[in-house]
């Protein structure tokens, strides 16, 4: 978007005070003030007027500077008079005048293509009166939690748990810039799962499906058993957490099947889904910011597997502390972490003070 007009559109006052000719107050000091007669007030919103020679006019912040004035003297260095005013300081030409186009010149690029429309960007569009812009639609994501152990909050029965992944993945989608259209739960029953999925896809408003659970090696792997025959590929990735994964197309809609352990689901989201989703809708920064930081304690990289360890990053000291055990069941620990240490497979043992790559999970 290029500026259709200058911003500000007219010269206006940056202070409550008096519109003056700088030359008229050039000798003013506290000991030797200048007294001038005061013309009509200029409140904000008044049309551009004139400044009669040898006079000043009271002017409010944002009000149009009258023709003939070339500076504003703030009220604090005057006696605040309304008939005549004593001006106790000189103000050079241009003082407290926000000139037309001093923020954005007409024709200047304000918002480059691809920018995310946050509060400041939407505000600048409003300031220019631009009411319509071409945007990419936020991707619409269906989140499906699977597992017969999942129970309705608040009272899971014996052997049951609450659905953490549904909330976690829906929140992750929204944080990444997508829309979590619906969040569903389905038991470990293949016909039920497929009927639900096909019904949802028939609605035609889904850009991506994310499932969690049912992808590993158990006797009841609802996602793998249901979608494997439909052409979704299930693999083991040399990564911890997040080893079992699935992805493919179902009825031409991309489907990503994440492992059920909540830490595995969220880590897999970070590594595989979030960057791809953001790249797909043209986000200028699909990846998390990756920084080098020094370890506060020793770490042993895994044999044959890349590992992503939850961690806390100290941005002032540039240090990073592993946060909680490496296992994929420790969601409580993840909730206290703000970074992931990315440890390549088969690395040498790391000592405190060694540098590692860290994904900053607070980066936008
Ligand atoms: N014999 C093997 N067992 C497992 C393997 C393997 O290779 N061989 N892989 C392990 C790894 S690694 C992972 S990760 C998990 C992945 O299992 P699934 O994706 O099939 O997930 P589930 O079995 O359904 O659940 C795993 C775990 O997560 C809990 N869960 C599931 N969904 C939710 C939810 N929505 N909210 C909260 N918690 C959830 C579930 O209760 C299980 O505790 O498999 C290992 N096993
Ligand atoms: O891959 Mo699993 O995620 O380690 O627990």
PDB file of C-alpha atoms in Angstrom, residues 121-262:
ATOM      1  CA  UNK A 121      -0.867  -1.648  10.309  1.00  0.00           C
ATOM      2  CA  UNK A 122      -4.673  -1.581  10.587  1.00  0.00           C
ATOM      3  CA  UNK A 123      -4.397   1.816  12.280  1.00  0.00           C
ATOM      4  CA  UNK A 124      -2.338   3.286   9.449  1.00  0.00           C
ATOM      5  CA  UNK A 125      -4.852   1.956   6.903  1.00  0.00           C
ATOM      6  CA  UNK A 126      -7.611   3.702   8.854  1.00  0.00           C
ATOM      7  CA  UNK A 127      -5.554   6.905   9.025  1.00  0.00           C
ATOM      8  CA  UNK A 128      -5.372   6.935   5.217  1.00  0.00           C
ATOM      9  CA  UNK A 129      -9.056   5.999   4.862  1.00  0.00           C
ATOM     10  CA  UNK A 130      -8.144   2.739   3.128  1.00  0.00           C
ATOM     11  CA  UNK A 131     -11.126   0.525   3.860  1.00  0.00           C
ATOM     12  CA  UNK A 132     -10.306  -2.486   1.714  1.00  0.00           C
ATOM     13  CA  UNK A 133      -7.059  -4.321   1.121  1.00  0.00           C
ATOM     14  CA  UNK A 134      -6.339  -7.619  -0.567  1.00  0.00           C
ATOM     15  CA  UNK A 135      -5.315 -10.168   2.048  1.00  0.00           C
ATOM     16  CA  UNK A 136      -4.581 -13.846   2.207  1.00  0.00           C
ATOM     17  CA  UNK A 137      -7.276 -15.748   4.026  1.00  0.00           C
ATOM     18  CA  UNK A 138      -6.146 -17.180   7.347  1.00  0.00           C
ATOM     19  CA  UNK A 139      -5.885 -20.955   6.869  1.00  0.00           C
ATOM     20  CA  UNK A 140      -8.805 -22.816   8.382  1.00  0.00           C
ATOM     21  CA  UNK A 141      -7.710 -25.810  10.416  1.00  0.00           C
ATOM     22  CA  UNK A 142      -9.721 -28.698  11.817  1.00  0.00           C
ATOM     23  CA  UNK A 143      -8.200 -30.162  14.986  1.00  0.00           C
ATOM     24  CA  UNK A 144      -9.155 -33.748  15.850  1.00  0.00           C
ATOM     25  CA  UNK A 145      -8.142 -35.462  19.078  1.00  0.00           C
ATOM     26  CA  UNK A 146      -8.367 -39.219  19.047  1.00  0.00           C
ATOM     27  CA  UNK A 147      -8.441 -41.715  21.883  1.00  0.00           C
ATOM     28  CA  UNK A 148     -11.052 -43.648  23.829  1.00  0.00           C
ATOM     29  CA  UNK A 149      -9.269 -42.599  27.013  1.00  0.00           C
ATOM     30  CA  UNK A 150     -10.286 -38.984  26.493  1.00  0.00           C
ATOM     31  CA  UNK A 151     -13.187 -37.902  28.631  1.00  0.00           C
ATOM     32  CA  UNK A 152     -15.285 -34.811  28.914  1.00  0.00           C
ATOM     33  CA  UNK A 153     -13.970 -32.302  31.387  1.00  0.00           C
ATOM     34  CA  UNK A 154     -14.445 -32.005  34.361  1.00  0.00           C
ATOM     35  CA  UNK A 155     -14.723 -35.598  35.588  1.00  0.00           C
ATOM     36  CA  UNK A 156     -12.675 -38.234  33.788  1.00  0.00           C
ATOM     37  CA  UNK A 157     -13.583 -41.748  34.890  1.00  0.00           C
ATOM     38  CA  UNK A 158     -11.160 -44.463  35.921  1.00  0.00           C
ATOM     39  CA  UNK A 159      -8.350 -44.745  33.370  1.00  0.00           C
ATOM     40  CA  UNK A 160      -9.526 -41.656  31.517  1.00  0.00           C
ATOM     41  CA  UNK A 161      -7.846 -38.302  30.966  1.00  0.00           C
ATOM     42  CA  UNK A 162      -8.866 -34.869  29.715  1.00  0.00           C
ATOM     43  CA  UNK A 163      -8.172 -33.771  26.145  1.00  0.00           C
ATOM     44  CA  UNK A 164      -5.069 -31.575  26.331  1.00  0.00           C
ATOM     45  CA  UNK A 165      -4.038 -31.836  22.671  1.00  0.00           C
ATOM     46  CA  UNK A 166      -7.222 -30.380  21.242  1.00  0.00           C
ATOM     47  CA  UNK A 167      -6.818 -27.162  23.203  1.00  0.00           C
ATOM     48  CA  UNK A 168      -3.053 -27.095  22.759  1.00  0.00           C
ATOM     49  CA  UNK A 169      -3.203 -27.526  18.970  1.00  0.00           C
ATOM     50  CA  UNK A 170      -6.125 -25.130  18.491  1.00  0.00           C
ATOM     51  CA  UNK A 171      -4.195 -22.500  20.448  1.00  0.00           C
ATOM     52  CA  UNK A 172      -1.075 -23.229  18.395  1.00  0.00           C
ATOM     53  CA  UNK A 173      -3.027 -22.766  15.155  1.00  0.00           C
ATOM     54  CA  UNK A 174      -4.386 -19.417  16.315  1.00  0.00           C
ATOM     55  CA  UNK A 175      -0.967 -18.256  17.529  1.00  0.00           C
ATOM     56  CA  UNK A 176       0.521 -19.089  14.141  1.00  0.00           C
ATOM     57  CA  UNK A 177      -2.083 -16.976  12.355  1.00  0.00           C
ATOM     58  CA  UNK A 178      -4.582 -19.670  11.386  1.00  0.00           C
ATOM     59  CA  UNK A 179      -8.153 -20.244  12.455  1.00  0.00           C
ATOM     60  CA  UNK A 180      -8.985 -23.341  14.479  1.00  0.00           C
ATOM     61  CA  UNK A 181     -12.362 -23.862  12.837  1.00  0.00           C
ATOM     62  CA  UNK A 182     -13.485 -26.742  14.943  1.00  0.00           C
ATOM     63  CA  UNK A 183     -11.976 -28.903  17.630  1.00  0.00           C
ATOM     64  CA  UNK A 184     -13.323 -32.433  17.745  1.00  0.00           C
ATOM     65  CA  UNK A 185     -12.770 -35.587  19.692  1.00  0.00           C
ATOM     66  CA  UNK A 186     -13.274 -39.109  18.426  1.00  0.00           C
ATOM     67  CA  UNK A 187     -12.919 -42.479  20.128  1.00  0.00           C
ATOM     68  CA  UNK A 188     -10.598 -45.241  18.904  1.00  0.00           C
ATOM     69  CA  UNK A 189     -13.034 -46.617  16.352  1.00  0.00           C
ATOM     70  CA  UNK A 190     -12.019 -46.478  12.699  1.00  0.00           C
ATOM     71  CA  UNK A 191     -15.507 -46.262  11.114  1.00  0.00           C
ATOM     72  CA  UNK A 192     -16.511 -43.525  13.571  1.00  0.00           C
ATOM     73  CA  UNK A 193     -13.280 -41.608  12.892  1.00  0.00           C
ATOM     74  CA  UNK A 194     -13.606 -41.851   9.112  1.00  0.00           C
ATOM     75  CA  UNK A 195     -17.283 -40.901   9.162  1.00  0.00           C
ATOM     76  CA  UNK A 196     -16.480 -37.843  11.241  1.00  0.00           C
ATOM     77  CA  UNK A 197     -13.558 -36.809   9.044  1.00  0.00           C
ATOM     78  CA  UNK A 198     -15.432 -37.322   5.772  1.00  0.00           C
ATOM     79  CA  UNK A 199     -18.383 -35.384   7.129  1.00  0.00           C
ATOM     80  CA  UNK A 200     -16.159 -32.473   8.114  1.00  0.00           C
ATOM     81  CA  UNK A 201     -14.303 -32.432   4.790  1.00  0.00           C
ATOM     82  CA  UNK A 202     -17.604 -32.510   2.886  1.00  0.00           C
ATOM     83  CA  UNK A 203     -18.382 -29.098   4.390  1.00  0.00           C
ATOM     84  CA  UNK A 204     -15.558 -27.807   2.154  1.00  0.00           C
ATOM     85  CA  UNK A 205     -14.277 -25.061   4.463  1.00  0.00           C
ATOM     86  CA  UNK A 206     -11.168 -26.804   5.793  1.00  0.00           C
ATOM     87  CA  UNK A 207      -7.630 -26.055   4.517  1.00  0.00           C
ATOM     88  CA  UNK A 208      -5.801 -28.442   6.845  1.00  0.00           C
ATOM     89  CA  UNK A 209      -6.668 -31.245   9.265  1.00  0.00           C
ATOM     90  CA  UNK A 210      -4.458 -31.947  12.262  1.00  0.00           C
ATOM     91  CA  UNK A 211      -5.068 -35.122  14.224  1.00  0.00           C
ATOM     92  CA  UNK A 212      -3.307 -36.249  17.374  1.00  0.00           C
ATOM     93  CA  UNK A 213      -2.853 -39.775  18.672  1.00  0.00           C
ATOM     94  CA  UNK A 214      -3.369 -43.155  17.116  1.00  0.00           C
ATOM     95  CA  UNK A 215      -0.251 -43.263  14.948  1.00  0.00           C
ATOM     96  CA  UNK A 216       2.203 -45.584  16.708  1.00  0.00           C
ATOM     97  CA  UNK A 217       2.382 -49.340  17.136  1.00  0.00           C
ATOM     98  CA  UNK A 218      -0.507 -50.263  19.450  1.00  0.00           C
ATOM     99  CA  UNK A 219      -3.467 -52.510  18.779  1.00  0.00           C
ATOM    100  CA  UNK A 220      -5.882 -49.568  18.403  1.00  0.00           C
ATOM    101  CA  UNK A 221      -4.245 -46.962  16.186  1.00  0.00           C
ATOM    102  CA  UNK A 222      -7.346 -45.285  14.855  1.00  0.00           C
ATOM    103  CA  UNK A 223      -5.655 -42.669  12.686  1.00  0.00           C
ATOM    104  CA  UNK A 224      -3.059 -44.956  11.160  1.00  0.00           C
ATOM    105  CA  UNK A 225      -5.560 -47.777  10.611  1.00  0.00           C
ATOM    106  CA  UNK A 226      -8.147 -45.424   9.152  1.00  0.00           C
ATOM    107  CA  UNK A 227      -5.990 -43.210   6.957  1.00  0.00           C
ATOM    108  CA  UNK A 228      -3.167 -45.574   5.968  1.00  0.00           C
ATOM    109  CA  UNK A 229      -5.467 -47.324   3.468  1.00  0.00           C
ATOM    110  CA  UNK A 230      -6.596 -43.900   2.243  1.00  0.00           C
ATOM    111  CA  UNK A 231      -3.058 -43.022   1.125  1.00  0.00           C
ATOM    112  CA  UNK A 232      -1.738 -41.131   4.144  1.00  0.00           C
ATOM    113  CA  UNK A 233       1.894 -42.018   4.758  1.00  0.00           C
ATOM    114  CA  UNK A 234       2.951 -43.043   8.264  1.00  0.00           C
ATOM    115  CA  UNK A 235       6.638 -42.923   9.120  1.00  0.00           C
ATOM    116  CA  UNK A 236       9.045 -42.933  12.017  1.00  0.00           C
ATOM    117  CA  UNK A 237      11.121 -39.756  12.125  1.00  0.00           C
ATOM    118  CA  UNK A 238      14.523 -39.887  13.799  1.00  0.00           C
ATOM    119  CA  UNK A 239      13.452 -37.275  16.301  1.00  0.00           C
ATOM    120  CA  UNK A 240      12.605 -37.194  19.991  1.00  0.00           C
ATOM    121  CA  UNK A 241       9.946 -36.285  20.890  1.00  0.00           C
ATOM    122  CA  UNK A 242       7.766 -36.741  17.843  1.00  0.00           C
ATOM    123  CA  UNK A 243       8.916 -40.000  16.284  1.00  0.00           C
ATOM    124  CA  UNK A 244       5.688 -41.415  14.773  1.00  0.00           C
ATOM    125  CA  UNK A 245       4.178 -39.075  12.173  1.00  0.00           C
ATOM    126  CA  UNK A 246       1.720 -39.201   9.321  1.00  0.00           C
ATOM    127  CA  UNK A 247       0.897 -36.874   6.462  1.00  0.00           C
ATOM    128  CA  UNK A 248      -0.943 -36.923   3.170  1.00  0.00           C
ATOM    129  CA  UNK A 249      -4.073 -35.850   1.362  1.00  0.00           C
ATOM    130  CA  UNK A 250      -7.586 -36.982   2.197  1.00  0.00           C
ATOM    131  CA  UNK A 251     -10.139 -35.857  -0.391  1.00  0.00           C
ATOM    132  CA  UNK A 252      -7.481 -33.390  -1.583  1.00  0.00           C
ATOM    133  CA  UNK A 253      -7.208 -31.774   1.842  1.00  0.00           C
ATOM    134  CA  UNK A 254      -3.822 -31.916   3.578  1.00  0.00           C
ATOM    135  CA  UNK A 255      -3.900 -33.992   6.738  1.00  0.00           C
ATOM    136  CA  UNK A 256      -1.112 -34.062   9.314  1.00  0.00           C
ATOM    137  CA  UNK A 257      -1.238 -36.823  11.912  1.00  0.00           C
ATOM    138  CA  UNK A 258       0.728 -35.987  15.034  1.00  0.00           C
ATOM    139  CA  UNK A 259       1.631 -38.352  17.866  1.00  0.00           C
ATOM    140  CA  UNK A 260      -0.627 -38.381  20.915  1.00  0.00           C
ATOM    141  CA  UNK A 261       1.806 -37.580  23.695  1.00  0.00           C
ATOM    142  CA  UNK A 262       1.101 -33.887  24.275  1.00  0.00           C
TER     143      UNK A 262
END
